[in-house]
Coordinates of C-alpha atoms in Angstrom, one line a residue:
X79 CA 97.5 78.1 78.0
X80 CA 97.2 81.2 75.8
X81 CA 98.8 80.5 72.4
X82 CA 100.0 84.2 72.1
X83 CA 101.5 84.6 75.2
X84 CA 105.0 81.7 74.3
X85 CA 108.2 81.8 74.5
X86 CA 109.7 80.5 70.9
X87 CA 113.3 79.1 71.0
X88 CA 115.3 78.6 67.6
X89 CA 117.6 75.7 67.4
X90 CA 119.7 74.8 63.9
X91 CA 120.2 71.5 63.4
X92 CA 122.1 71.3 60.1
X93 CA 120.6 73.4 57.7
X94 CA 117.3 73.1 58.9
X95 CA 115.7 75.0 61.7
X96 CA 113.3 73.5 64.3
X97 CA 110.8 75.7 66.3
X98 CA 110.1 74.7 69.1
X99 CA 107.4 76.6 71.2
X100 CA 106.6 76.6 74.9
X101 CA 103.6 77.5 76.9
X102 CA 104.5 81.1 78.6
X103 CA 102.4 80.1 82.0
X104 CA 103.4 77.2 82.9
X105 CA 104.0 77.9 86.4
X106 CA 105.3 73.8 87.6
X107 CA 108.0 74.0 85.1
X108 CA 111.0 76.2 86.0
X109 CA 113.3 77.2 83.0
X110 CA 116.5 74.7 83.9
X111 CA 113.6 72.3 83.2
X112 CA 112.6 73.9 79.7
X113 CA 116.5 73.7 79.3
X114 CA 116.8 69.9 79.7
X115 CA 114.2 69.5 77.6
X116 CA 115.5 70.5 75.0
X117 CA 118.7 68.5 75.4
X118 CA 117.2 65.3 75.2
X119 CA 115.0 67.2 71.7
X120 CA 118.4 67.7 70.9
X121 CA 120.5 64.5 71.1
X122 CA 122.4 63.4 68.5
X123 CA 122.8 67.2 67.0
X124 CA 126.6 68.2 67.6
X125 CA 126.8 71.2 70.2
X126 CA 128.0 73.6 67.6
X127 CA 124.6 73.2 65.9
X128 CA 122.7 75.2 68.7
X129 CA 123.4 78.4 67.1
X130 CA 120.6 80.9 68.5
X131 CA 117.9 80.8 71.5
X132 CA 115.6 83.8 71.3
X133 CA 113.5 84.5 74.1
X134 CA 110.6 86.9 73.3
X135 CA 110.3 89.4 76.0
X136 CA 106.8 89.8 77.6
X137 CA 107.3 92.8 78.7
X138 CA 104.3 94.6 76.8
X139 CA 102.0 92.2 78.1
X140 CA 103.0 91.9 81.8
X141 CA 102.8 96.1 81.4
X142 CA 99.5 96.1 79.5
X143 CA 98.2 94.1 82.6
X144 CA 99.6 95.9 85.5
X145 CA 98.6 99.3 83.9
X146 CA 94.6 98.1 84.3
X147 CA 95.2 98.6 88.1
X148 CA 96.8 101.6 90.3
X149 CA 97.9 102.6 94.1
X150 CA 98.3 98.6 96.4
X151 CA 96.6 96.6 94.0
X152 CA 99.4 97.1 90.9
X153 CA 102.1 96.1 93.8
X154 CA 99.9 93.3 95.2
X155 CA 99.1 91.4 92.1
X156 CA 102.4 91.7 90.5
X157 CA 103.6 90.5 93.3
X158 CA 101.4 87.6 93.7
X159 CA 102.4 86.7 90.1
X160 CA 106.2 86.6 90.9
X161 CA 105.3 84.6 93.6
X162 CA 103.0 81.6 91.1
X163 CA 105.0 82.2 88.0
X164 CA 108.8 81.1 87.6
X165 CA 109.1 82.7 84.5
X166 CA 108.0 86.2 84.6
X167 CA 109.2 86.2 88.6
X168 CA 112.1 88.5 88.1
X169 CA 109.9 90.7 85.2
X170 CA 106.9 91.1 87.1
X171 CA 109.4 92.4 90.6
X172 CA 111.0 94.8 88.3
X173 CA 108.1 96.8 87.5
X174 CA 106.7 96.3 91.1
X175 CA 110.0 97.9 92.2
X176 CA 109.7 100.6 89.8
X177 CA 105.9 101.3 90.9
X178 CA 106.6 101.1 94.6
X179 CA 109.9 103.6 94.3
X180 CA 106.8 106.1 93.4
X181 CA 105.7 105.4 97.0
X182 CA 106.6 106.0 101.2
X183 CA 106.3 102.0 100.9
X184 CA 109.9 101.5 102.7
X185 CA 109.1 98.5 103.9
X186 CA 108.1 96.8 100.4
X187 CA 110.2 98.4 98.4
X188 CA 113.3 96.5 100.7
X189 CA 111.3 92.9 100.9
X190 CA 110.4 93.7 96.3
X191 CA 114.5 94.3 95.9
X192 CA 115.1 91.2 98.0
X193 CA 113.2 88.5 96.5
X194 CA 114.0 90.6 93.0
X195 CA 117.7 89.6 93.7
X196 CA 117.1 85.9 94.8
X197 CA 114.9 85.5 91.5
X198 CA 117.8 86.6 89.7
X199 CA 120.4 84.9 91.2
X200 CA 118.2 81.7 90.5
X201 CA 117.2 82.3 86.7
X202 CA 121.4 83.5 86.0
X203 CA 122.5 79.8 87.8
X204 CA 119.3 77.9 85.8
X205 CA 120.1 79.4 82.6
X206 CA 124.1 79.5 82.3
X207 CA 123.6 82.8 80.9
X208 CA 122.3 81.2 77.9
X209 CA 119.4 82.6 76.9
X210 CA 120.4 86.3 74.6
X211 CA 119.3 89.1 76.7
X212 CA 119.0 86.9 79.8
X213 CA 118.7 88.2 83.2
X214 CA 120.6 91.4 84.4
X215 CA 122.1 91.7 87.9
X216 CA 118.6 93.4 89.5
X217 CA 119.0 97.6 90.2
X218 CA 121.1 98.1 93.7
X219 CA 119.0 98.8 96.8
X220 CA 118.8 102.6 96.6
X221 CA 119.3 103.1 100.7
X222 CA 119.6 106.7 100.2
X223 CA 116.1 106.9 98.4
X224 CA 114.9 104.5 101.3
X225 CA 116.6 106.5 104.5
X226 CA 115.2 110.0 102.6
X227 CA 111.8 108.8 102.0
X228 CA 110.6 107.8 105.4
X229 CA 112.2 111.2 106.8
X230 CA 109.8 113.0 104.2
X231 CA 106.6 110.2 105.2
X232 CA 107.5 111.2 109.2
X233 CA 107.8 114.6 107.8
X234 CA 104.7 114.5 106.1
X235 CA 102.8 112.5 109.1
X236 CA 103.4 115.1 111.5
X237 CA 102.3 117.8 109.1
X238 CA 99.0 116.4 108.4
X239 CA 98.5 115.0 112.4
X240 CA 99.2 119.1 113.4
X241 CA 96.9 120.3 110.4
X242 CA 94.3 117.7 112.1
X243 CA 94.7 119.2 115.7
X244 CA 94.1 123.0 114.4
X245 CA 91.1 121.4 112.6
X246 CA 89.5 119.8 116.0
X247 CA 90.6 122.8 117.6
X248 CA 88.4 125.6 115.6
X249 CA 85.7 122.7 115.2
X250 CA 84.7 123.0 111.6
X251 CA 83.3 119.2 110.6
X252 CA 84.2 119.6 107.1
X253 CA 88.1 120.3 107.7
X254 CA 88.1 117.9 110.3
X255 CA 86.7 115.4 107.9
X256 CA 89.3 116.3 105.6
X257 CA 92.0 116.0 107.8
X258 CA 90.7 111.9 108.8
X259 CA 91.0 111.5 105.2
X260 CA 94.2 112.8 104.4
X261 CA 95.7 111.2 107.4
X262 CA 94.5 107.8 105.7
X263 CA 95.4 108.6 102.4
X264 CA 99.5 109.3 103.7
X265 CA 98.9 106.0 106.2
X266 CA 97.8 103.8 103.1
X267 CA 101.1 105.3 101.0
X268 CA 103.1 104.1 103.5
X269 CA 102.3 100.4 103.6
X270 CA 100.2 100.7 106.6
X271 CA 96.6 99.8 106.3
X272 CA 95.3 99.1 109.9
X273 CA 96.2 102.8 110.7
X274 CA 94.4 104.0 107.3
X275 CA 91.4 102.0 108.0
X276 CA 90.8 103.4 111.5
X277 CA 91.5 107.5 110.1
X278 CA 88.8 106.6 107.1
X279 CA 86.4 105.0 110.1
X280 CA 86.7 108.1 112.3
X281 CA 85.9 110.2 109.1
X282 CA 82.7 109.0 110.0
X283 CA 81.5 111.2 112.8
X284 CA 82.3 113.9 110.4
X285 CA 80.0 113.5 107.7
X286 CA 77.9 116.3 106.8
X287 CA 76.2 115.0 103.8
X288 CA 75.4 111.7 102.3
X289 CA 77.6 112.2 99.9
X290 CA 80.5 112.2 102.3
X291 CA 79.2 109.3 104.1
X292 CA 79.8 107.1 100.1
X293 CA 83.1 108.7 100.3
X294 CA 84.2 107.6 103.5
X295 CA 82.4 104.1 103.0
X296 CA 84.2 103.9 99.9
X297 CA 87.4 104.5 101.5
X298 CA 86.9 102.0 104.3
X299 CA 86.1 99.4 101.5
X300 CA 88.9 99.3 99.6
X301 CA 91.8 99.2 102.8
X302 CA 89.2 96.0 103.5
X303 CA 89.9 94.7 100.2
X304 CA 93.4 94.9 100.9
X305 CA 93.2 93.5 104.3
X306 CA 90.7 90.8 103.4
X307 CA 88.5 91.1 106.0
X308 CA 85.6 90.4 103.6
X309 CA 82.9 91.1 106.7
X310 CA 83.4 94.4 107.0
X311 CA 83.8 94.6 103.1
X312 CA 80.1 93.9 103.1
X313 CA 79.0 95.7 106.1
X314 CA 80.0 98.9 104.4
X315 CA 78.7 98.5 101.4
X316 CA 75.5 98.2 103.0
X317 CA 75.7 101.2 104.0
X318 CA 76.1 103.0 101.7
X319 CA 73.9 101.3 99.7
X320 CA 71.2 103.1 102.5
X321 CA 72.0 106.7 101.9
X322 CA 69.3 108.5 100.6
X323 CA 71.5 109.1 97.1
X324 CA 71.9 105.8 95.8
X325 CA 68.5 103.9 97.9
X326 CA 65.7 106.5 96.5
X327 CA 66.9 106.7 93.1
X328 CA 65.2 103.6 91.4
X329 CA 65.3 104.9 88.4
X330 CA 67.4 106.7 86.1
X331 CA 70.6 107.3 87.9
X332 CA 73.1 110.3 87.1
X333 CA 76.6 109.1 85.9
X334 CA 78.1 109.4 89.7
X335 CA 75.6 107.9 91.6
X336 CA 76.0 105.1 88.6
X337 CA 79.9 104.8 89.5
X338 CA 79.4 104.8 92.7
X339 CA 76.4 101.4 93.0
X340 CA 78.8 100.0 90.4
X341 CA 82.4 100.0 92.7
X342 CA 79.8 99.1 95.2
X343 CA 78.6 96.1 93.8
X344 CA 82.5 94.6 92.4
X345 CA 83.5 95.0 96.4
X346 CA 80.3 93.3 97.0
X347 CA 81.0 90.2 94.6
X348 CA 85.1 89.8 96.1
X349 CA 83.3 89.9 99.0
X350 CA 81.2 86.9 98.1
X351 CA 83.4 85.5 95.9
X352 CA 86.1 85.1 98.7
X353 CA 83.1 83.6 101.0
X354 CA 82.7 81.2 98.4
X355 CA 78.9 82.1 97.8
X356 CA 79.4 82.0 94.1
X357 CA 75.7 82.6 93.1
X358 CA 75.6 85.9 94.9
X359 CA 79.0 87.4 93.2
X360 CA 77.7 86.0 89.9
X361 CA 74.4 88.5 90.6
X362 CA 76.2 91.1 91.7
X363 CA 79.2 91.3 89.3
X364 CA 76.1 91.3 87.2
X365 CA 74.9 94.8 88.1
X366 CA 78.0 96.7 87.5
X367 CA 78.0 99.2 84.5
X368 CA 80.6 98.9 82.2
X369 CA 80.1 103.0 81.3
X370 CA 81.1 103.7 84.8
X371 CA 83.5 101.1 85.8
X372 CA 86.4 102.3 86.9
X373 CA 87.7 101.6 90.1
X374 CA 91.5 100.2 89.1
X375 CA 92.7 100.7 93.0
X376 CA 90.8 97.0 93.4
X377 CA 90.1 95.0 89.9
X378 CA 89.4 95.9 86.3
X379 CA 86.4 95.7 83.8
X380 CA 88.5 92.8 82.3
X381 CA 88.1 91.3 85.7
X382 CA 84.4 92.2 86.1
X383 CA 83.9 89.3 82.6
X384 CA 85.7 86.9 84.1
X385 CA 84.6 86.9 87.8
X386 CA 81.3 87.4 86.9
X387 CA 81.3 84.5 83.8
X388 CA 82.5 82.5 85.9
X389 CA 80.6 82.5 88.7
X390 CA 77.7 82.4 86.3
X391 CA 78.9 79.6 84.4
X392 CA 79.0 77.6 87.7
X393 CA 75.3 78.2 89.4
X394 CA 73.3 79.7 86.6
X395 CA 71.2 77.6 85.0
X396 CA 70.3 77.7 81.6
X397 CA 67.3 79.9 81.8
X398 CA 69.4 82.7 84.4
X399 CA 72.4 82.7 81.5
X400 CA 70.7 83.2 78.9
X401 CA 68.4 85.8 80.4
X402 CA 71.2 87.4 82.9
X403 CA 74.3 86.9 80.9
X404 CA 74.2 86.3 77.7
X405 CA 71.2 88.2 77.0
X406 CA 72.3 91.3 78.7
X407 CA 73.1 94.5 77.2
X408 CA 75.6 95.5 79.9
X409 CA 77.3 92.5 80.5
X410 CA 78.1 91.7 77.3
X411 CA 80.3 94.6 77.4
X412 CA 82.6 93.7 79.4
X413 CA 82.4 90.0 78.1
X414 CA 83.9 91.7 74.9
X415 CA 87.2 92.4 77.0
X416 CA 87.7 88.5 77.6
X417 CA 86.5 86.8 74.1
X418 CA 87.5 83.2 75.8
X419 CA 85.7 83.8 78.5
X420 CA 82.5 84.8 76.4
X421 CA 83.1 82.1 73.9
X422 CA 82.7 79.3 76.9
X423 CA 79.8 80.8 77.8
X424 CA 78.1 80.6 74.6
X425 CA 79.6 76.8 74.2
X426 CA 78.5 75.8 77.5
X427 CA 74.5 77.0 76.8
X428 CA 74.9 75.5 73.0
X429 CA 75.7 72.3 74.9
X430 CA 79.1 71.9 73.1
X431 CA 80.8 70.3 76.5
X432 CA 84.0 69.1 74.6
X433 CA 84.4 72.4 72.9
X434 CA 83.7 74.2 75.9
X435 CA 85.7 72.4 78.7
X436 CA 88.8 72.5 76.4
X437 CA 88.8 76.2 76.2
X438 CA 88.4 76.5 80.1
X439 CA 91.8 74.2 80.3
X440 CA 93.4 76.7 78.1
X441 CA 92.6 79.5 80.6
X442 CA 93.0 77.5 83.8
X443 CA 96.7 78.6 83.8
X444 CA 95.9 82.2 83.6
X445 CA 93.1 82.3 86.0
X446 CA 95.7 80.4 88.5
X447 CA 97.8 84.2 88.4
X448 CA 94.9 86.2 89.9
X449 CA 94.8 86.6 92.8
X450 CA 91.2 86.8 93.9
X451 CA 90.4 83.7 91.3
X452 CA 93.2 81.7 92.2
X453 CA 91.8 80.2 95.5
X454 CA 88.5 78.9 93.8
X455 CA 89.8 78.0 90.3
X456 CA 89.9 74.4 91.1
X457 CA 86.1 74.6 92.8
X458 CA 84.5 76.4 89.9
X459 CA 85.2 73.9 87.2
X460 CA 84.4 71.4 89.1
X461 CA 80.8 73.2 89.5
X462 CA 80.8 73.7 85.7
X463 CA 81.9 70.3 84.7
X464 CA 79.2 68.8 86.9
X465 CA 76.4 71.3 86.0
X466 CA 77.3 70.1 82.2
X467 CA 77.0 66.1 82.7
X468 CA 73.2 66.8 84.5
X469 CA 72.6 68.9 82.0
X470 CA 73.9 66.6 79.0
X471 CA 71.9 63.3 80.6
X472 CA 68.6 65.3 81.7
X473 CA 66.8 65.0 78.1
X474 CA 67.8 61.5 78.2
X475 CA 66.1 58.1 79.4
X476 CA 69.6 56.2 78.9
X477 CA 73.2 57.4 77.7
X478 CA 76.1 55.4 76.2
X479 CA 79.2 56.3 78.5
X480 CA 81.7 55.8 76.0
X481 CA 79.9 58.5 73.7
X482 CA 79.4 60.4 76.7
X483 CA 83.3 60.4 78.0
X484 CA 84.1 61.5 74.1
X485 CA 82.2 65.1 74.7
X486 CA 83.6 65.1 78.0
X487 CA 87.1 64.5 76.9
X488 CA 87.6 61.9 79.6
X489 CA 87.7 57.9 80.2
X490 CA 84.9 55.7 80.8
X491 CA 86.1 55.0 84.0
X492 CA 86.8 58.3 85.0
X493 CA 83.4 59.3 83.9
X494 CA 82.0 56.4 85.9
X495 CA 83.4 57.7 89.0
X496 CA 82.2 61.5 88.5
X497 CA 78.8 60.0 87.7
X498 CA 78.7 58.0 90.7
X499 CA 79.6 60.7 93.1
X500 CA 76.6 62.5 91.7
X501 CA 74.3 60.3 92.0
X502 CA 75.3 60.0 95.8
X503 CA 74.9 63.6 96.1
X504 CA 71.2 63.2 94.5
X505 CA 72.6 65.8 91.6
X506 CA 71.5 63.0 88.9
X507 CA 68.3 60.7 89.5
X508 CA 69.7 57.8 87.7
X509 CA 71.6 54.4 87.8
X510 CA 74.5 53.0 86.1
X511 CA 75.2 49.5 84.0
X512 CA 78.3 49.4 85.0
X513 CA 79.1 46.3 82.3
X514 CA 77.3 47.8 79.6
X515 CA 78.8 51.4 79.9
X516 CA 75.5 52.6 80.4
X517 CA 73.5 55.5 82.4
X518 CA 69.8 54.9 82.7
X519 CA 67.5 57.5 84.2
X520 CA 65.5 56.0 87.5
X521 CA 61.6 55.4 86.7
X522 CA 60.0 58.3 88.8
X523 CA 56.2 57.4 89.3
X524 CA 55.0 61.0 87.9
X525 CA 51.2 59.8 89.5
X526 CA 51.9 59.6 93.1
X527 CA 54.4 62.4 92.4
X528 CA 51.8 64.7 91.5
X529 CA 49.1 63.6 93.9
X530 CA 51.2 64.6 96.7
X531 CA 52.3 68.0 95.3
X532 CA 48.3 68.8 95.1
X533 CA 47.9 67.4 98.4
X534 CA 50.7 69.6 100.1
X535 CA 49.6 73.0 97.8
X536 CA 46.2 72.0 99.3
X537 CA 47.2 72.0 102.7
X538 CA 48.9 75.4 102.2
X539 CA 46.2 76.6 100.2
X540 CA 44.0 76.0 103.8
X541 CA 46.2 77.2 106.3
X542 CA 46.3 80.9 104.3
X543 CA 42.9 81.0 103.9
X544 CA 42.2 80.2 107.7
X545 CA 45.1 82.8 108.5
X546 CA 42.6 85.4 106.1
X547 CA 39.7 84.9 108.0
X548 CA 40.7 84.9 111.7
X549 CA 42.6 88.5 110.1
X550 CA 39.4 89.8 108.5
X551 CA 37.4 88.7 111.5
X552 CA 39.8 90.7 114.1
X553 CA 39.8 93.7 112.1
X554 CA 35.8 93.6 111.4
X555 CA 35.4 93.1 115.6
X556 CA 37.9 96.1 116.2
X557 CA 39.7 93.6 118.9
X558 CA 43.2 95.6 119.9
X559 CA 45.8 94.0 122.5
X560 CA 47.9 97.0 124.5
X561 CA 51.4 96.4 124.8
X562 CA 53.4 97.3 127.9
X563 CA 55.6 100.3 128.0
X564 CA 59.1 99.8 127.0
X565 CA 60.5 102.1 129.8
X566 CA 59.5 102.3 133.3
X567 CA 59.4 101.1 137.1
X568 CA 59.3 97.3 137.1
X569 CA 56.0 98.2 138.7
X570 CA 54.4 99.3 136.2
X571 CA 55.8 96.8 133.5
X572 CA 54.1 94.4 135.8
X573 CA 50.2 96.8 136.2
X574 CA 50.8 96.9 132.3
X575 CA 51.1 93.1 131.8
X576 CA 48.3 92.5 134.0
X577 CA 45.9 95.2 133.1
X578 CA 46.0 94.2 129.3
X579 CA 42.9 94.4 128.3
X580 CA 40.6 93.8 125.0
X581 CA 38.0 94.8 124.3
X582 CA 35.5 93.1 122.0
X583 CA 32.1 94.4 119.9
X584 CA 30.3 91.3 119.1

């Protein structure tokens, strides 16, 4: 749990104050609970001695977060973190109601106000009105605001759909273009993404340049972010990965063709991150530029360090860190965003496992609240805490388990277990003396090891060679095979087939 991020209560018992501080994400505890813990804290201290509870507002920090992200995404992870967290529910659907009053989001703005009025009703019946400054009676649902807006977004709609028509009508690509993209721009406003992914795909036909062929890929992208569908995530970035303006410069790029491989590449890793191919995000959160990083409508540079760490931390191994992480220049920008997240990085490749493992269980809590990370939290340190026991054991012929459960901040039997389910996966070639605590590498006969590795290299040593010279003698004998037509008369497909002919000069 981050130490900065508590929330301190003051209690006076006589004349002597006890602070007493609790962890801010704690999302399994509810604050009726945080409440009855400090009752029983408290017993034997006369009522009249709880003079003040102060609960520091995290305001600042929810708003310092949400303001790293604008359009959906803001609405989408505040509202994922109401949903996880108990304690900054009714703070986190405040400013998601305030963002979302900026909108032709209706439909969210009612469903926001609802669960922001059950999420007060819950926190004013937990804490008895308590806590100083506790929670308000949530703003009233603004029906006027609602009933005017979508009469301006129908307004608005039609507009834009007749601008389209006069567009098609004189036939001029470019306004017609624009028009798709408008169209899906007022669409995505309102809350409704299936209709603002299909005016962004029609943009297509449009596209008189490869630059507006990125554009409308780009477009297409991020409503897929937001719908998940993680296939066609990829599929576009593909292509615009092919245009002429980002596949022929392999060089120096300017600073927008640089902006745009780098939003490429962070869709690219949610992509993979979301299809669980860890590896792949790892490389290609890798390749973002931390100069041109800024696409806040799906994740921030902060989240670039931690999806990217992570991912790296859990199939990278030792050599790919240090060379692709910690020893790059770009990276280690954004790794300066998210110092925890660096300093496990560093711990993990120093091989300090206890050091390391503890800091990632002060994170976990926060990593739980996003809402791309969430899903996989639980998966990744289990790939990290098994990648450091093989690495730990692999300079070893035998380890003492009890030493070994100290770095690992575990018991000997739960140690024992982990060990024995990699072994069963063949992660670690070794065996365990279960009555002596011990680990004790398996005797690998190194001999007939290497006598079969020569014999297989030699075998594929032989079958390229023979492959050379039946090429070399082909092209030296000029022998060429005809292939049949790929259109025509069934007729001929058959004369062709038959009438194949080579001709050889011995």
């Amino acid at each position: 749990v981050t130490q900065s991020l508590v929330n301190q209560y003051l209690f006076l018992a006589g004349d002597s104050p006890i602070a007493v501080s609790i962890p801010l994400i704690d999302c399994s505890t509810l604050l009726y609970d945080t409440f009855q813990c400090m009752s029983s804290l408290l017993q034997g201290f006369p009522p009249t001695n709880i003079v003040k509870i102060k609960l520091i507002s995290l305001r600042g920090d929810l708003e310092q977060y949400a303001s790293s992200y604008s359009g959906l995404m803001r609405i989408e992870r505040l509202q994922f973190i109401a949903e996880h967290c108990p304690q900054l529910r009714a703070e986190a659907l405040k400013m998601a109601l305030s963002f979302v009053h900026r909108t032709f989001n209706v439909d969210v703005y009612e469903e926001i106000h609802r669960k922001l009025t059950e999420a007060t009703r819950e926190v004013q019946v937990a804490t008895d009105a308590v806590v100083e400054g506790g929670a308000v009676d949530p703003p009233p649902l603004d029906t006027a605001w609602a009933e005017s807006t979508r009469k301006k977004a129908l307004l608005k709609l039609e507009k834009l759909d007749t601008d389209l028509k006069n567009y098609k009508g004189n036939s001029i690509k470019e306004s017609i273009r624009r028009g798709h993209d408008d169209l899906g721009d007022h669409y995505l406003d309102c809350g409704d993404l299936s209709n603002a992914l299909k005016c962004y795909s029609r943009a297509r036909d449009y596209c008189t340049s490869a630059k507006h062929v990125i554009n409308m890929c780009l477009n297409v992208i991020k409503v897929s972010v937001y719908l998940q569908n993680w296939s066609h995530v990829l599929s576009y970035v593909s292509k615009a990965e092919s245009t002429p303006e980002i596949a022929e410069q392999r060089g120096e790029r300017d600073c927008q063709s640089q902006s745009v491989l780098t939003k490429l590449k962070c869709a690219a890793g949610l992509a993979e991150l979301a299809s669980r191919k860890y590896k792949q995000a790892a490389k290609c959160f890798l390749l973002a530029s931390f100069d041109h990083c800024d696409f806040a409508e799906l994740l921030s540079p902060s989240n670039v360090a931690v999806y990217g760490g992570m991912c790296a931390l859990a199939t990278f191994d030792r050599q790919e860190l240090q060379k692709n992480v910690i020893s790059s220049s770009s990276f280690k920008l954004f790794l300066e965003l998210e110092p925890q997240v660096r300093d496990i990085i560093f711990k993990f490749y120093e091989s300090k496992y206890a050091s390391c493992l503890k800091m990632l269980d002060e994170i976990k809590d926060n990593l739980l609240l996003d809402m791309y990370l969430a899903p996989h939290v639980q998966t990744l340190y289990t790939l990290i805490r098994n990648r450091a026991l093989i690495q730990y054991f692999s300079p070893y012929v035998s380890a003492d388990m009890t030493k070994m459960s100290q770095s690992f901040n575990t018991t000997v039997l739960a140690l024992e277990d982990e060990l024995t389910q990699l072994i069963l996966e063949g992660l670690i070639n070794a065996r365990i003396d279960s009555h002596s605590k011990i680990l004790y590498a398996r005797d690998v006969d190194q001999r007939s090891h290497t006598f079969e590795k020569s014999i297989h290299m030699g075998k594929e040593f032989q079958r390229r060679a023979k492959a050379m010279i039946l090429r070399a003698a082909v092209l030296r004998n000029q022998i060429h095979v005809k292939s049949p037509p790929r259109e025509g008369s069934q007729g001929e497909l058959n004369s062709a087939n038959s009438q194949s002919r080579m001709s050889t000069n011995m």
